[in-house]
mmCIF file of C-alpha atoms in Angstrom:
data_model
loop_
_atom_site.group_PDB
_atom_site.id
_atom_site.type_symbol
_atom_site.label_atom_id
_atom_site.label_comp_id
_atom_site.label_asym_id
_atom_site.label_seq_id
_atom_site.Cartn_x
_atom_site.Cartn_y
_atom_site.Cartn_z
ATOM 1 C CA UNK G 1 -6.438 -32.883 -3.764
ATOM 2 C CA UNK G 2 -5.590 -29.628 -2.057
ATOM 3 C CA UNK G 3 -8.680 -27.918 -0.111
ATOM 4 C CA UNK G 4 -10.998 -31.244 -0.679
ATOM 5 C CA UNK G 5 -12.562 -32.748 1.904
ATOM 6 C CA UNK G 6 -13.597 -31.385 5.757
ATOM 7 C CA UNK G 7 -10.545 -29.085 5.443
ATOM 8 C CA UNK G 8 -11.930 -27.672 2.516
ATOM 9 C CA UNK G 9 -15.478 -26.957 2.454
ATOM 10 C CA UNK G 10 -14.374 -25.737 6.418
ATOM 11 C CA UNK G 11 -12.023 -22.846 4.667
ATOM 12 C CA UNK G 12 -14.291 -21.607 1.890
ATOM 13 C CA UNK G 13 -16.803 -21.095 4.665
ATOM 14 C CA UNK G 14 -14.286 -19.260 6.663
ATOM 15 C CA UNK G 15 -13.682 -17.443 3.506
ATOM 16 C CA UNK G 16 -17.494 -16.900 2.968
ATOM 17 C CA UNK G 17 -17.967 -15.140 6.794
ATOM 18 C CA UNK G 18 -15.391 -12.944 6.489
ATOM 19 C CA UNK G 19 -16.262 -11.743 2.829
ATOM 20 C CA UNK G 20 -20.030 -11.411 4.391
ATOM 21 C CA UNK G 21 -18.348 -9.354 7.938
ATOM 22 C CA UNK G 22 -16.265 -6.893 6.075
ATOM 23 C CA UNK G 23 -19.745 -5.792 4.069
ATOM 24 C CA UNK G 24 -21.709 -6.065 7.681
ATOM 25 C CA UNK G 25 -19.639 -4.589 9.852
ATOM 26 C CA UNK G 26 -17.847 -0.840 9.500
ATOM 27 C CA UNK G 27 -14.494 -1.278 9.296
ATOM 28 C CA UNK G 28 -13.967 -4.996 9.136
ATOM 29 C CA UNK G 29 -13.179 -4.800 5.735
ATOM 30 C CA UNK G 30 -9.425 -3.941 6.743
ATOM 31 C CA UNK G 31 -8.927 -7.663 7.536
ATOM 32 C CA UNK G 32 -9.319 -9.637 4.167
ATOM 33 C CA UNK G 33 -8.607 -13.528 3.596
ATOM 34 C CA UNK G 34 -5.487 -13.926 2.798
ATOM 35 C CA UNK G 35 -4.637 -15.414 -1.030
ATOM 36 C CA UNK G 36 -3.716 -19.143 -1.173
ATOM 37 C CA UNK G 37 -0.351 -20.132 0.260
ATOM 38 C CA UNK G 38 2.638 -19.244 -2.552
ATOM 39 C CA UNK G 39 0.377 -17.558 -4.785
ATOM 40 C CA UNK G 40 2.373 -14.511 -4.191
ATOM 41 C CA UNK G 41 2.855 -11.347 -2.256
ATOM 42 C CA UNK G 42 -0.052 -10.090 -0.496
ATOM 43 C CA UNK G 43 -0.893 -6.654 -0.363
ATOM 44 C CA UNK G 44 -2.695 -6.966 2.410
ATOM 45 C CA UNK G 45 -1.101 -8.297 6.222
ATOM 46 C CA UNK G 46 1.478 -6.570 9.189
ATOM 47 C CA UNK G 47 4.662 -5.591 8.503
ATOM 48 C CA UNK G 48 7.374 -8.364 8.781
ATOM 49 C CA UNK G 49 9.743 -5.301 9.590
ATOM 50 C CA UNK G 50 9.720 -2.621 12.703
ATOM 51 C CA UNK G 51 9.999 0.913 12.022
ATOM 52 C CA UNK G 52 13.465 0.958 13.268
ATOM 53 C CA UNK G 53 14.516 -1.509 10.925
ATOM 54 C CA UNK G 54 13.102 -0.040 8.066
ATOM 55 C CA UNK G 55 15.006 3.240 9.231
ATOM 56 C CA UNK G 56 17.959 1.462 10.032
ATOM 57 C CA UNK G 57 17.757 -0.271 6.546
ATOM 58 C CA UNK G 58 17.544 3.083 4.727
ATOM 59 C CA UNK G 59 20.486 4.570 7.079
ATOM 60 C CA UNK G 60 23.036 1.419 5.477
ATOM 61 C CA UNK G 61 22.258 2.896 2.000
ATOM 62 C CA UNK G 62 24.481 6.014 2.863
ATOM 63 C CA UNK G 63 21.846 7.833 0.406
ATOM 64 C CA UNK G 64 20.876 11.732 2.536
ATOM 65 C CA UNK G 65 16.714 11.857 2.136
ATOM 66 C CA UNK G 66 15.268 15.149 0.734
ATOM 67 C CA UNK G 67 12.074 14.589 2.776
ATOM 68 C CA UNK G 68 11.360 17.183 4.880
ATOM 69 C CA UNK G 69 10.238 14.565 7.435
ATOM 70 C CA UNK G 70 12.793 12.537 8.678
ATOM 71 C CA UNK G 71 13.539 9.077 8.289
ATOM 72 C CA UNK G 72 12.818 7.280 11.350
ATOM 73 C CA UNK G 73 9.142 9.311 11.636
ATOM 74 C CA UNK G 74 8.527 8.646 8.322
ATOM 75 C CA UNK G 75 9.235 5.076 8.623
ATOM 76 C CA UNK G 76 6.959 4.852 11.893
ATOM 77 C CA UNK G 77 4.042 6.675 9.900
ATOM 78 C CA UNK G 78 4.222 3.800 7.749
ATOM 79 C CA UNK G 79 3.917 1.169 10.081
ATOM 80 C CA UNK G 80 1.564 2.561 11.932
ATOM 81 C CA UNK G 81 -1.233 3.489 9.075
ATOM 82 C CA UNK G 82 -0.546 0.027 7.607
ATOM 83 C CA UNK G 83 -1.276 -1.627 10.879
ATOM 84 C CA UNK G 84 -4.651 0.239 10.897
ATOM 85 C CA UNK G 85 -5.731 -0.406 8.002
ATOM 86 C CA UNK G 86 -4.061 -3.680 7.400
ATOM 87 C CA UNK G 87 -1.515 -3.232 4.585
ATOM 88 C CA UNK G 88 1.900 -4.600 4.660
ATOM 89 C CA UNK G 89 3.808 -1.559 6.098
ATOM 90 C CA UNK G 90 7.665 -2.909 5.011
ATOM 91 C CA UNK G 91 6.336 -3.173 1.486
ATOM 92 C CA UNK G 92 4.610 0.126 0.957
ATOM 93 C CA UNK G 93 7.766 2.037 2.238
ATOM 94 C CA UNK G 94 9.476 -0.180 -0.172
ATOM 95 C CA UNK G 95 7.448 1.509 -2.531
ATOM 96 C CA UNK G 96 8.266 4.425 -1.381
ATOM 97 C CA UNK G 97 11.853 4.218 -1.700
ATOM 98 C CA UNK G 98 10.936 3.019 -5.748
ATOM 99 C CA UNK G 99 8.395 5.844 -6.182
ATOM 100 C CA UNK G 100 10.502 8.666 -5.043
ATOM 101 C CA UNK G 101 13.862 7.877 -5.982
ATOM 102 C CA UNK G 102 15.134 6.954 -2.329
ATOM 103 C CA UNK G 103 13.901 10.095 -0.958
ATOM 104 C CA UNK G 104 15.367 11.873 -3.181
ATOM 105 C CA UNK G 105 12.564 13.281 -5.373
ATOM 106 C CA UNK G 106 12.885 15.159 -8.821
ATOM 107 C CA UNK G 107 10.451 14.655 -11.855
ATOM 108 C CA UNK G 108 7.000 15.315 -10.690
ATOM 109 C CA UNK G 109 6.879 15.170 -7.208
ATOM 110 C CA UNK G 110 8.842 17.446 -5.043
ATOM 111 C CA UNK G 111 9.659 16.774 -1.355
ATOM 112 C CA UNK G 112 7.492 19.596 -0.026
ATOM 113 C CA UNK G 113 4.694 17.732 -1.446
ATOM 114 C CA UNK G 114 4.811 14.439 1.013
ATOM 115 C CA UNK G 115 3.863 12.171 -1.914
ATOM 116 C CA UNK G 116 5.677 9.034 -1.014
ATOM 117 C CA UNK G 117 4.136 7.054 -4.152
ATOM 118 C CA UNK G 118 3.575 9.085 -6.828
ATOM 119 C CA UNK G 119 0.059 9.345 -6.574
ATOM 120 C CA UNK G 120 -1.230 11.667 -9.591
ATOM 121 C CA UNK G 121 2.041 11.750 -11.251
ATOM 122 C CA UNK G 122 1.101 9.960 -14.292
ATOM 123 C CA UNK G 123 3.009 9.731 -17.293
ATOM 124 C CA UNK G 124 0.851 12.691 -19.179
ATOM 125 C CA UNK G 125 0.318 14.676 -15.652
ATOM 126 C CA UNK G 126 2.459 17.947 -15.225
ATOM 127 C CA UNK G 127 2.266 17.432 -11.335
ATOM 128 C CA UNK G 128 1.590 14.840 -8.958
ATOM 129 C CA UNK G 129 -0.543 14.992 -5.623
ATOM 130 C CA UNK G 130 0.503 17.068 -2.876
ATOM 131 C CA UNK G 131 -0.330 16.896 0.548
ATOM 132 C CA UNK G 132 -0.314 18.620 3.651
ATOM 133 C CA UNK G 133 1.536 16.279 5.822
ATOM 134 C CA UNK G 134 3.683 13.609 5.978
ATOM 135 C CA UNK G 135 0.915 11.461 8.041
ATOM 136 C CA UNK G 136 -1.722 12.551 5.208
ATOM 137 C CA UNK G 137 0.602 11.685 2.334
ATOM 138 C CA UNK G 138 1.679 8.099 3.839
ATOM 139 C CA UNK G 139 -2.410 7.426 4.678
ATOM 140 C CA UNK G 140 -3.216 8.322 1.258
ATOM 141 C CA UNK G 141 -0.623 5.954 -0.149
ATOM 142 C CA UNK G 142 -1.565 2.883 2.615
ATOM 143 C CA UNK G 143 -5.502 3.790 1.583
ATOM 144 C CA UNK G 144 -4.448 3.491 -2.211
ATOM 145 C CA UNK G 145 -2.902 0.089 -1.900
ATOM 146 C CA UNK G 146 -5.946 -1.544 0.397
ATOM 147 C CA UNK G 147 -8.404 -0.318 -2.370
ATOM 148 C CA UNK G 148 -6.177 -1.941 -5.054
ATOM 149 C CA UNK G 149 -6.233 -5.281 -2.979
ATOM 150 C CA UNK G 150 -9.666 -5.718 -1.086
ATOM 151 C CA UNK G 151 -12.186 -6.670 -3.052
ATOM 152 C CA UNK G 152 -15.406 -4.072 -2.352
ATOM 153 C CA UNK G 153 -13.409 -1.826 -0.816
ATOM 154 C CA UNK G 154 -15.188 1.509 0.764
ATOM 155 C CA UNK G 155 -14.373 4.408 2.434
ATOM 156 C CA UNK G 156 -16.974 3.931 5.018
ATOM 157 C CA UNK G 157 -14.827 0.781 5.592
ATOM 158 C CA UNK G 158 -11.393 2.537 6.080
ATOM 159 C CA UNK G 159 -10.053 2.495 9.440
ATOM 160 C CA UNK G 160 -9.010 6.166 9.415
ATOM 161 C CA UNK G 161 -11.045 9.417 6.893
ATOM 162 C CA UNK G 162 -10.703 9.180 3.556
ATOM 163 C CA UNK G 163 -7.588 11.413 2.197
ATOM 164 C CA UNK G 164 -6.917 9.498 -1.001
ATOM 165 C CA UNK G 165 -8.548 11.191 -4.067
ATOM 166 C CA UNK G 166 -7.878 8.721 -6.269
ATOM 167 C CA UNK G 167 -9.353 6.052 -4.039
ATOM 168 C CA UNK G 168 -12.396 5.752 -6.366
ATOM 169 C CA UNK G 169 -10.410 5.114 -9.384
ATOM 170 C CA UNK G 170 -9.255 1.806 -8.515
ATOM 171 C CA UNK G 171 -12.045 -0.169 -10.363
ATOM 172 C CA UNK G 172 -13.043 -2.756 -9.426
ATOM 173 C CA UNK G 173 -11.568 -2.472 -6.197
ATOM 174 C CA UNK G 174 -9.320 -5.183 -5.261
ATOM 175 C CA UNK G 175 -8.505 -5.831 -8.637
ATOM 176 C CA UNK G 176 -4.272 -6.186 -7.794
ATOM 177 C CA UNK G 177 -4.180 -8.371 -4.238
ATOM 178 C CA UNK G 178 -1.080 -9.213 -4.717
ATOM 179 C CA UNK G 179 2.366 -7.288 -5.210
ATOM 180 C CA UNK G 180 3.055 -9.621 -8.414
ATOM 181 C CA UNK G 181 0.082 -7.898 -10.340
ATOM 182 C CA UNK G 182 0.959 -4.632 -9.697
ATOM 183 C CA UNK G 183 1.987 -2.745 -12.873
ATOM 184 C CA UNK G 184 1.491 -2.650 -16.485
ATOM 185 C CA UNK G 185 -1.668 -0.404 -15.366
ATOM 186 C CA UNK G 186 -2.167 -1.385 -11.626
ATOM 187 C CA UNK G 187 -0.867 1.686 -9.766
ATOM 188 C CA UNK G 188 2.191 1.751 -12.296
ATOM 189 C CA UNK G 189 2.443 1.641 -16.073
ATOM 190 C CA UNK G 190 5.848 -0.294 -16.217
ATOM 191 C CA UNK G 191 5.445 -4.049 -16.473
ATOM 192 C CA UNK G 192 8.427 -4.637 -14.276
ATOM 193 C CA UNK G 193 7.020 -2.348 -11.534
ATOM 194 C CA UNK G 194 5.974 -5.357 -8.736
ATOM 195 C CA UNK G 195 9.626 -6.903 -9.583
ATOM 196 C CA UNK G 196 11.539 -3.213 -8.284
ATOM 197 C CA UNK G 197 9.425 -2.801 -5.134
ATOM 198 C CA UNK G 198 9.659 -6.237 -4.262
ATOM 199 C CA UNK G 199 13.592 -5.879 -4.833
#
């Protein structure tokens, strides 16, 4: 049987430690256990793409970005802000790309406002989030998506200040570890929402 044994009792204890660390110690809580092999697609981890590739990716869809922040910076923002706080970078600018329409905006978040996931833009909200910076609207976005996956999550914890304001919604915290349980009310109200990022 899978995880009897030595093996077993050896990784639930390394399970146990960290869980206990990232309560002990500030800002351990970035780095979280990862969820059993195939059980889907964490949340949580580093990027499996560069910042140039992710730039170079969105270059070979031809589509002309309405962001006031260009491409390749944005893309770099992303990977660097997941990195710190331990989010996979490739699929939160994936995200991106879902949230506002490849760049291209409309509906309720305009480009000015350097929402790059729709934070606040529900489906009864007349506006979404805005923020003051690219950086700030890409940390609020990364700081969203660890509080949906880490279980206890805290923003004495985060690796860089608090600029999410709905951080504190996401109850309980780490309730969607995985990119397979996101939607149909985890960040997104469409049931098919984990299927188009992960696209």
């Amino acid at each position: 049987m899978a995880g009897s044994g030595r093996h077993g009792v050896l990784r639930r204890t390394v399970v146990l430690v960290l869980a206990a660390l990232a309560v002990l110690i500030p800002g351990a809580g970035a780095v979280a256990a990862p969820p059993p092999p195939g059980a889907g697609t964490p949340v949580l981890g580093q990027s499996l793409l560069t910042a140039d590739q992710l730039a170079g990716w969105y270059a070979s869809t031809g589509i002309v970005s309405r962001s006031p922040t260009d491409v390749g910076t944005l893309a770099a923002l992303f990977v660097d802000e997941g990195a710190a706080q331990g989010v996979r970078a490739d699929l939160a600018f994936a995200q991106s790309m879902l949230e506002t329409g490849y760049l291209s905006f409309g509906g309720l978040v305009r480009p000015s406002d350097n929402n790059f996931s729709g934070l606040g833009a529900c489906d009864s909200c007349p506006r979404g989030l805005a923020f003051p910076s690219a950086e700030l609207g890409v940390r609020a976005q990364i700081q969203h998506l660890w509080a949906y996956a880490t279980p206890g999550a805290d923003p004495a914890l985060l690796a860089r200040p608090l600029v999410s304001p709905r951080f504190h919604l996401v109850q309980p915290p780490g309730k969607a570890p995985l990119w397979e349980t996101m939607g149909g009310g985890n960040w997104a109200t469409d049931p098919l929402y984990a299927d188009k990022v992960l696209r």
